[in-house]
Short mmCIF file of N, CA and C in Angstrom, two decimals:
data_model
loop_
_atom_site.label_atom_id
_atom_site.label_comp_id
_atom_site.label_asym_id
_atom_site.label_seq_id
_atom_site.Cartn_x
_atom_site.Cartn_y
_atom_site.Cartn_z
N UNK A 1 142.97 98.49 74.41
CA UNK A 1 143.32 99.09 75.68
C UNK A 1 144.79 98.84 75.95
N UNK A 2 145.46 99.88 76.41
CA UNK A 2 146.88 99.82 76.69
C UNK A 2 147.13 99.15 78.03
N UNK A 3 148.22 98.41 78.15
CA UNK A 3 148.54 97.72 79.39
C UNK A 3 149.36 98.59 80.33
N UNK A 4 149.82 99.75 79.86
CA UNK A 4 150.62 100.61 80.72
C UNK A 4 149.86 101.88 81.06
N UNK A 5 150.26 102.48 82.14
CA UNK A 5 149.62 103.69 82.64
C UNK A 5 150.21 104.91 81.95
N UNK A 6 149.36 105.75 81.43
CA UNK A 6 149.80 107.01 80.85
C UNK A 6 149.37 108.12 81.80
N UNK A 7 150.33 108.80 82.42
CA UNK A 7 149.96 109.83 83.39
C UNK A 7 149.31 111.04 82.72
N UNK A 8 148.38 111.63 83.41
CA UNK A 8 147.71 112.84 82.95
C UNK A 8 147.83 113.88 84.05
N UNK A 9 148.07 115.12 83.68
CA UNK A 9 148.19 116.14 84.72
C UNK A 9 146.90 116.27 85.53
N UNK A 10 147.06 116.50 86.81
CA UNK A 10 145.88 116.68 87.66
C UNK A 10 145.59 118.17 87.87
N UNK A 11 146.59 119.01 87.65
CA UNK A 11 146.37 120.45 87.72
C UNK A 11 146.54 120.99 86.31
N UNK A 12 145.46 121.50 85.77
CA UNK A 12 145.47 122.03 84.42
C UNK A 12 145.33 123.55 84.49
N UNK A 13 145.72 124.26 83.46
CA UNK A 13 145.59 125.72 83.50
C UNK A 13 144.15 126.14 83.79
N UNK A 14 144.03 127.12 84.68
CA UNK A 14 142.71 127.64 85.03
C UNK A 14 142.14 128.44 83.87
N UNK A 15 140.87 128.28 83.64
CA UNK A 15 140.21 129.07 82.60
C UNK A 15 139.99 130.48 83.15
N UNK A 16 139.87 131.45 82.26
CA UNK A 16 139.66 132.85 82.65
C UNK A 16 140.73 133.30 83.64
N UNK A 17 141.96 132.92 83.38
CA UNK A 17 143.09 133.23 84.25
C UNK A 17 143.46 134.70 84.14
N UNK A 18 143.68 135.35 85.27
CA UNK A 18 144.10 136.74 85.33
C UNK A 18 145.21 136.85 86.38
N UNK A 19 146.46 136.88 85.93
CA UNK A 19 147.61 136.90 86.84
C UNK A 19 147.56 138.12 87.75
N UNK A 20 147.14 139.25 87.23
CA UNK A 20 147.07 140.47 88.01
C UNK A 20 146.06 140.34 89.15
N UNK A 21 144.89 139.83 88.84
CA UNK A 21 143.86 139.65 89.87
C UNK A 21 144.32 138.66 90.93
N UNK A 22 144.98 137.58 90.51
CA UNK A 22 145.49 136.59 91.46
C UNK A 22 146.58 137.21 92.34
N UNK A 23 147.47 138.00 91.75
CA UNK A 23 148.53 138.65 92.52
C UNK A 23 147.93 139.56 93.59
N UNK A 24 146.94 140.34 93.20
CA UNK A 24 146.30 141.25 94.15
C UNK A 24 145.55 140.48 95.25
N UNK A 25 144.91 139.39 94.87
CA UNK A 25 144.20 138.57 95.86
C UNK A 25 145.18 137.93 96.85
N UNK A 26 146.34 137.52 96.36
CA UNK A 26 147.35 136.94 97.25
C UNK A 26 147.89 138.01 98.20
N UNK A 27 148.12 139.21 97.69
CA UNK A 27 148.60 140.29 98.56
C UNK A 27 147.58 140.58 99.65
N UNK A 28 146.32 140.62 99.26
CA UNK A 28 145.24 140.87 100.22
C UNK A 28 145.21 139.77 101.29
N UNK A 29 145.45 138.52 100.86
CA UNK A 29 145.42 137.39 101.80
C UNK A 29 146.56 137.45 102.81
N UNK A 30 147.65 138.16 102.46
CA UNK A 30 148.82 138.23 103.34
C UNK A 30 148.95 139.58 104.03
N UNK A 31 148.14 140.55 103.68
CA UNK A 31 148.27 141.90 104.23
C UNK A 31 147.51 142.01 105.55
N UNK A 32 148.08 142.81 106.44
CA UNK A 32 147.40 143.04 107.70
C UNK A 32 147.66 141.94 108.72
N UNK A 33 146.80 141.90 109.71
CA UNK A 33 146.95 140.93 110.80
C UNK A 33 146.47 139.55 110.36
N UNK A 34 147.32 138.57 110.48
CA UNK A 34 146.95 137.22 110.10
C UNK A 34 147.08 136.98 108.61
N UNK A 35 146.99 135.73 108.24
CA UNK A 35 147.12 135.32 106.85
C UNK A 35 145.93 134.44 106.50
N UNK A 36 145.32 134.73 105.36
CA UNK A 36 144.21 133.92 104.87
C UNK A 36 144.80 132.75 104.08
N UNK A 37 145.16 131.68 104.81
CA UNK A 37 145.81 130.53 104.18
C UNK A 37 144.90 129.85 103.16
N UNK A 38 143.60 129.85 103.42
CA UNK A 38 142.68 129.21 102.48
C UNK A 38 142.67 129.94 101.14
N UNK A 39 142.78 131.25 101.16
CA UNK A 39 142.83 132.01 99.90
C UNK A 39 144.10 131.66 99.12
N UNK A 40 145.20 131.50 99.82
CA UNK A 40 146.46 131.12 99.17
C UNK A 40 146.31 129.75 98.53
N UNK A 41 145.72 128.81 99.26
CA UNK A 41 145.49 127.46 98.74
C UNK A 41 144.57 127.53 97.52
N UNK A 42 143.46 128.25 97.64
CA UNK A 42 142.48 128.32 96.56
C UNK A 42 143.07 128.87 95.28
N UNK A 43 143.99 129.81 95.39
CA UNK A 43 144.59 130.40 94.20
C UNK A 43 145.71 129.52 93.65
N UNK A 44 146.72 129.28 94.46
CA UNK A 44 147.93 128.62 93.96
C UNK A 44 147.73 127.15 93.61
N UNK A 45 146.84 126.48 94.31
CA UNK A 45 146.63 125.05 94.04
C UNK A 45 145.70 124.81 92.86
N UNK A 46 145.08 125.86 92.36
CA UNK A 46 144.17 125.72 91.22
C UNK A 46 144.77 126.31 89.95
N UNK A 47 146.07 126.57 89.95
CA UNK A 47 146.75 127.14 88.79
C UNK A 47 147.86 126.20 88.35
N UNK A 48 148.14 126.19 87.07
CA UNK A 48 149.26 125.40 86.55
C UNK A 48 150.56 126.08 86.98
N UNK A 49 151.67 125.37 86.84
CA UNK A 49 152.95 125.95 87.23
C UNK A 49 153.24 127.19 86.39
N UNK A 50 152.96 127.15 85.10
CA UNK A 50 153.20 128.32 84.24
C UNK A 50 152.37 129.51 84.73
N UNK A 51 151.14 129.26 85.14
CA UNK A 51 150.30 130.34 85.65
C UNK A 51 150.84 130.88 86.98
N UNK A 52 151.35 130.00 87.84
CA UNK A 52 151.94 130.47 89.10
C UNK A 52 153.16 131.35 88.84
N UNK A 53 153.94 131.01 87.80
CA UNK A 53 155.09 131.85 87.44
C UNK A 53 154.62 133.22 86.97
N UNK A 54 153.53 133.25 86.21
CA UNK A 54 152.96 134.53 85.75
C UNK A 54 152.46 135.36 86.93
N UNK A 55 151.86 134.70 87.92
CA UNK A 55 151.38 135.40 89.11
C UNK A 55 152.56 136.04 89.84
N UNK A 56 153.66 135.30 89.99
CA UNK A 56 154.84 135.84 90.67
C UNK A 56 155.38 137.06 89.92
N UNK A 57 155.39 137.00 88.60
CA UNK A 57 155.85 138.14 87.80
C UNK A 57 154.92 139.34 87.97
N UNK A 58 153.61 139.10 87.96
CA UNK A 58 152.64 140.18 88.14
C UNK A 58 152.77 140.78 89.54
N UNK A 59 153.01 139.95 90.53
CA UNK A 59 153.19 140.40 91.90
C UNK A 59 154.35 141.39 91.98
N UNK A 60 155.46 141.04 91.33
CA UNK A 60 156.66 141.89 91.32
C UNK A 60 156.40 143.17 90.53
N UNK A 61 155.84 143.00 89.35
CA UNK A 61 155.62 144.13 88.43
C UNK A 61 154.61 145.13 88.98
N UNK A 62 153.51 144.64 89.51
CA UNK A 62 152.41 145.53 89.90
C UNK A 62 152.46 145.97 91.36
N UNK A 63 153.03 145.12 92.21
CA UNK A 63 153.04 145.45 93.63
C UNK A 63 154.44 145.80 94.13
N UNK A 64 155.45 145.57 93.28
CA UNK A 64 156.82 145.87 93.67
C UNK A 64 157.33 145.00 94.79
N UNK A 65 156.76 143.81 94.92
CA UNK A 65 157.13 142.90 96.00
C UNK A 65 157.47 141.54 95.42
N UNK A 66 158.27 140.79 96.18
CA UNK A 66 158.62 139.43 95.77
C UNK A 66 157.64 138.47 96.43
N UNK A 67 156.90 137.74 95.62
CA UNK A 67 155.88 136.82 96.14
C UNK A 67 156.50 135.76 97.04
N UNK A 68 157.63 135.20 96.64
CA UNK A 68 158.28 134.15 97.44
C UNK A 68 158.66 134.70 98.82
N UNK A 69 159.25 135.89 98.85
CA UNK A 69 159.63 136.49 100.13
C UNK A 69 158.41 136.72 101.01
N UNK A 70 157.32 137.20 100.41
CA UNK A 70 156.10 137.43 101.19
C UNK A 70 155.52 136.12 101.72
N UNK A 71 155.52 135.09 100.89
CA UNK A 71 155.02 133.80 101.34
C UNK A 71 155.87 133.25 102.49
N UNK A 72 157.20 133.39 102.37
CA UNK A 72 158.09 132.92 103.43
C UNK A 72 157.83 133.64 104.74
N UNK A 73 157.55 134.94 104.65
CA UNK A 73 157.35 135.70 105.88
C UNK A 73 155.98 135.44 106.52
N UNK A 74 155.02 134.95 105.74
CA UNK A 74 153.67 134.75 106.25
C UNK A 74 153.35 133.31 106.64
N UNK A 75 154.08 132.36 106.07
CA UNK A 75 153.76 130.95 106.26
C UNK A 75 154.84 130.28 107.10
N UNK A 76 154.57 129.06 107.53
CA UNK A 76 155.55 128.32 108.30
C UNK A 76 155.35 126.83 108.17
N UNK A 77 156.34 126.09 108.59
CA UNK A 77 156.27 124.63 108.66
C UNK A 77 156.10 123.96 107.32
N UNK A 78 155.43 122.82 107.37
CA UNK A 78 155.23 122.01 106.16
C UNK A 78 154.35 122.74 105.14
N UNK A 79 153.41 123.56 105.63
CA UNK A 79 152.56 124.32 104.71
C UNK A 79 153.41 125.26 103.87
N UNK A 80 154.36 125.94 104.51
CA UNK A 80 155.28 126.81 103.78
C UNK A 80 156.08 126.01 102.76
N UNK A 81 156.59 124.85 103.16
CA UNK A 81 157.38 124.01 102.26
C UNK A 81 156.58 123.65 101.00
N UNK A 82 155.32 123.27 101.19
CA UNK A 82 154.47 122.88 100.06
C UNK A 82 154.21 124.06 99.13
N UNK A 83 153.83 125.18 99.70
CA UNK A 83 153.51 126.36 98.89
C UNK A 83 154.75 126.85 98.14
N UNK A 84 155.89 126.90 98.81
CA UNK A 84 157.11 127.33 98.13
C UNK A 84 157.52 126.32 97.06
N UNK A 85 157.29 125.04 97.30
CA UNK A 85 157.55 124.02 96.28
C UNK A 85 156.68 124.22 95.05
N UNK A 86 155.43 124.59 95.27
CA UNK A 86 154.53 124.87 94.15
C UNK A 86 155.01 126.05 93.31
N UNK A 87 155.70 126.98 93.93
CA UNK A 87 156.13 128.18 93.24
C UNK A 87 157.40 127.99 92.43
N UNK A 88 158.10 126.89 92.63
CA UNK A 88 159.31 126.62 91.85
C UNK A 88 158.95 126.08 90.46
N UNK A 89 159.79 126.42 89.48
CA UNK A 89 159.66 125.78 88.17
C UNK A 89 159.91 124.28 88.38
N UNK A 90 159.29 123.42 87.58
CA UNK A 90 159.45 121.97 87.80
C UNK A 90 160.90 121.52 87.88
N UNK A 91 161.75 121.99 86.98
CA UNK A 91 163.14 121.55 87.01
C UNK A 91 163.86 122.05 88.26
N UNK A 92 163.52 123.23 88.75
CA UNK A 92 164.14 123.75 89.97
C UNK A 92 163.70 122.92 91.18
N UNK A 93 162.44 122.53 91.21
CA UNK A 93 161.95 121.69 92.30
C UNK A 93 162.70 120.34 92.30
N UNK A 94 162.87 119.75 91.12
CA UNK A 94 163.57 118.47 91.04
C UNK A 94 165.04 118.62 91.44
N UNK A 95 165.66 119.73 91.05
CA UNK A 95 167.05 119.98 91.46
C UNK A 95 167.15 120.06 92.97
N UNK A 96 166.22 120.75 93.57
CA UNK A 96 166.22 120.88 95.03
C UNK A 96 166.10 119.50 95.68
N UNK A 97 165.25 118.66 95.14
CA UNK A 97 165.07 117.32 95.69
C UNK A 97 166.30 116.43 95.44
N UNK A 98 166.95 116.59 94.28
CA UNK A 98 168.18 115.85 94.02
C UNK A 98 169.26 116.26 95.02
N UNK A 99 169.39 117.55 95.22
CA UNK A 99 170.39 118.05 96.16
C UNK A 99 170.11 117.52 97.57
N UNK A 100 168.86 117.55 97.96
CA UNK A 100 168.46 117.05 99.28
C UNK A 100 168.79 115.56 99.41
N UNK A 101 168.60 114.80 98.33
CA UNK A 101 168.86 113.36 98.36
C UNK A 101 170.35 113.05 98.51
N UNK A 102 171.20 114.00 98.12
CA UNK A 102 172.65 113.77 98.19
C UNK A 102 173.31 114.55 99.32
N UNK A 103 172.57 115.36 100.04
CA UNK A 103 173.13 116.21 101.08
C UNK A 103 173.34 115.43 102.37
N UNK A 104 174.39 115.74 103.07
CA UNK A 104 174.65 115.11 104.36
C UNK A 104 175.19 113.70 104.24
N UNK A 105 175.08 112.98 105.33
CA UNK A 105 175.60 111.61 105.37
C UNK A 105 174.64 110.68 104.66
N UNK A 106 175.18 109.87 103.75
CA UNK A 106 174.36 108.92 103.01
C UNK A 106 173.67 109.58 101.83
N UNK A 107 173.27 108.77 100.89
CA UNK A 107 172.59 109.23 99.70
C UNK A 107 171.31 108.44 99.55
N UNK A 108 170.24 109.15 99.28
CA UNK A 108 168.95 108.50 99.07
C UNK A 108 168.88 108.07 97.60
N UNK A 109 169.39 106.87 97.32
CA UNK A 109 169.45 106.38 95.94
C UNK A 109 168.07 106.18 95.34
N UNK A 110 167.11 105.78 96.15
CA UNK A 110 165.74 105.60 95.66
C UNK A 110 165.18 106.93 95.14
N UNK A 111 165.45 108.01 95.85
CA UNK A 111 164.99 109.33 95.40
C UNK A 111 165.66 109.70 94.08
N UNK A 112 166.96 109.42 93.96
CA UNK A 112 167.67 109.72 92.71
C UNK A 112 167.02 108.99 91.54
N UNK A 113 166.71 107.73 91.74
CA UNK A 113 166.07 106.92 90.70
C UNK A 113 164.70 107.48 90.34
N UNK A 114 163.90 107.78 91.37
CA UNK A 114 162.54 108.28 91.12
C UNK A 114 162.53 109.62 90.41
N UNK A 115 163.55 110.43 90.64
CA UNK A 115 163.59 111.75 90.01
C UNK A 115 164.16 111.65 88.60
N UNK A 116 165.25 110.96 88.42
CA UNK A 116 165.98 110.97 87.15
C UNK A 116 165.38 110.04 86.10
N UNK A 117 165.03 108.82 86.48
CA UNK A 117 164.64 107.81 85.50
C UNK A 117 163.42 108.15 84.63
N UNK A 118 162.38 108.77 85.16
CA UNK A 118 161.21 109.03 84.30
C UNK A 118 161.37 110.20 83.32
N UNK A 119 162.48 110.92 83.41
CA UNK A 119 162.64 112.13 82.61
C UNK A 119 163.03 111.83 81.16
N UNK A 120 162.57 112.69 80.27
CA UNK A 120 163.00 112.62 78.87
C UNK A 120 164.38 113.24 78.76
N UNK A 121 165.03 113.08 77.62
CA UNK A 121 166.35 113.69 77.42
C UNK A 121 166.30 115.21 77.57
N UNK A 122 165.26 115.84 77.03
CA UNK A 122 165.13 117.29 77.14
C UNK A 122 164.93 117.71 78.59
N UNK A 123 164.16 116.94 79.34
CA UNK A 123 163.95 117.25 80.75
C UNK A 123 165.25 117.09 81.55
N UNK A 124 166.01 116.04 81.24
CA UNK A 124 167.30 115.82 81.90
C UNK A 124 168.22 117.01 81.62
N UNK A 125 168.26 117.46 80.38
CA UNK A 125 169.11 118.62 80.03
C UNK A 125 168.71 119.84 80.84
N UNK A 126 167.39 120.08 80.96
CA UNK A 126 166.91 121.23 81.74
C UNK A 126 167.31 121.09 83.21
N UNK A 127 167.21 119.89 83.74
CA UNK A 127 167.59 119.64 85.14
C UNK A 127 169.09 119.85 85.33
N UNK A 128 169.90 119.32 84.42
CA UNK A 128 171.36 119.46 84.50
C UNK A 128 171.74 120.94 84.48
N UNK A 129 171.17 121.70 83.55
CA UNK A 129 171.48 123.13 83.45
C UNK A 129 171.03 123.88 84.70
N UNK A 130 169.84 123.58 85.16
CA UNK A 130 169.29 124.24 86.34
C UNK A 130 170.10 123.91 87.59
N UNK A 131 170.53 122.66 87.73
CA UNK A 131 171.29 122.24 88.91
C UNK A 131 172.59 123.03 89.01
N UNK A 132 173.29 123.15 87.89
CA UNK A 132 174.55 123.89 87.91
C UNK A 132 174.31 125.36 88.23
N UNK A 133 173.23 125.91 87.72
CA UNK A 133 172.88 127.30 88.01
C UNK A 133 172.55 127.49 89.49
N UNK A 134 171.81 126.56 90.06
CA UNK A 134 171.39 126.68 91.46
C UNK A 134 172.52 126.41 92.45
N UNK A 135 173.36 125.41 92.15
CA UNK A 135 174.34 124.95 93.14
C UNK A 135 175.80 125.17 92.71
N UNK A 136 176.00 125.78 91.56
CA UNK A 136 177.34 126.08 91.06
C UNK A 136 178.23 124.83 91.05
N UNK A 137 177.61 123.73 90.67
CA UNK A 137 178.31 122.44 90.61
C UNK A 137 177.60 121.57 89.58
N UNK A 138 178.35 120.92 88.70
CA UNK A 138 177.70 120.03 87.74
C UNK A 138 176.98 118.87 88.44
N UNK A 139 175.79 118.56 87.99
CA UNK A 139 175.02 117.47 88.58
C UNK A 139 175.77 116.15 88.46
N UNK A 140 176.35 115.88 87.30
CA UNK A 140 177.07 114.61 87.09
C UNK A 140 178.21 114.46 88.10
N UNK A 141 178.92 115.54 88.36
CA UNK A 141 180.02 115.50 89.33
C UNK A 141 179.49 115.17 90.73
N UNK A 142 178.39 115.80 91.10
CA UNK A 142 177.82 115.56 92.42
C UNK A 142 177.31 114.12 92.53
N UNK A 143 176.64 113.64 91.48
CA UNK A 143 176.16 112.26 91.48
C UNK A 143 177.31 111.28 91.62
N UNK A 144 178.40 111.52 90.88
CA UNK A 144 179.55 110.60 90.93
C UNK A 144 180.22 110.61 92.29
N UNK A 145 180.23 111.76 92.96
CA UNK A 145 180.86 111.83 94.28
C UNK A 145 180.00 111.18 95.37
N UNK A 146 178.72 110.99 95.09
CA UNK A 146 177.79 110.46 96.09
C UNK A 146 177.40 109.01 95.85
N UNK A 147 177.80 108.45 94.73
CA UNK A 147 177.43 107.07 94.41
C UNK A 147 178.69 106.28 94.08
N UNK A 148 178.54 104.95 94.03
CA UNK A 148 179.67 104.13 93.65
C UNK A 148 179.20 102.83 93.01
N UNK A 149 180.16 102.07 92.53
CA UNK A 149 179.89 100.75 91.98
C UNK A 149 178.95 100.76 90.78
N UNK A 150 178.15 99.71 90.69
CA UNK A 150 177.26 99.56 89.55
C UNK A 150 176.19 100.64 89.53
N UNK A 151 175.80 101.14 90.70
CA UNK A 151 174.80 102.21 90.73
C UNK A 151 175.34 103.46 90.05
N UNK A 152 176.59 103.80 90.30
CA UNK A 152 177.20 104.98 89.65
C UNK A 152 177.23 104.80 88.14
N UNK A 153 177.61 103.61 87.68
CA UNK A 153 177.68 103.36 86.23
C UNK A 153 176.32 103.47 85.61
#
């Protein structure tokens, strides 16, 4: 028996996945008066991130609409934040959290550690590339401007 914890994903790809059917079900949940929030939860929370990306593509391709824009217009508050977070690619979500940790007065160093330290080299590369694409600024430059001393090193 190993003495360390090996994480296992809690959301695995759904079996019998049909991106087109999910896209249409999401549109139905948001169309008309009111929003069927439970339907949105049932679909998006039971799909892997890759499957959610496929749903967004099917939504655009088949319905001619942007799923993110529709979700933003139908949802609000913390529920909107969670659902939109689920729709981001993992590296984009982490970039958003890194930026948030360094935005404004003070830097949330604990958040920086929690986000950066567990990543593999390949994951770090993806995050670095994504950060520059999202914020038009190198991540290393932003980190250096927000940290100092031994923490920066």
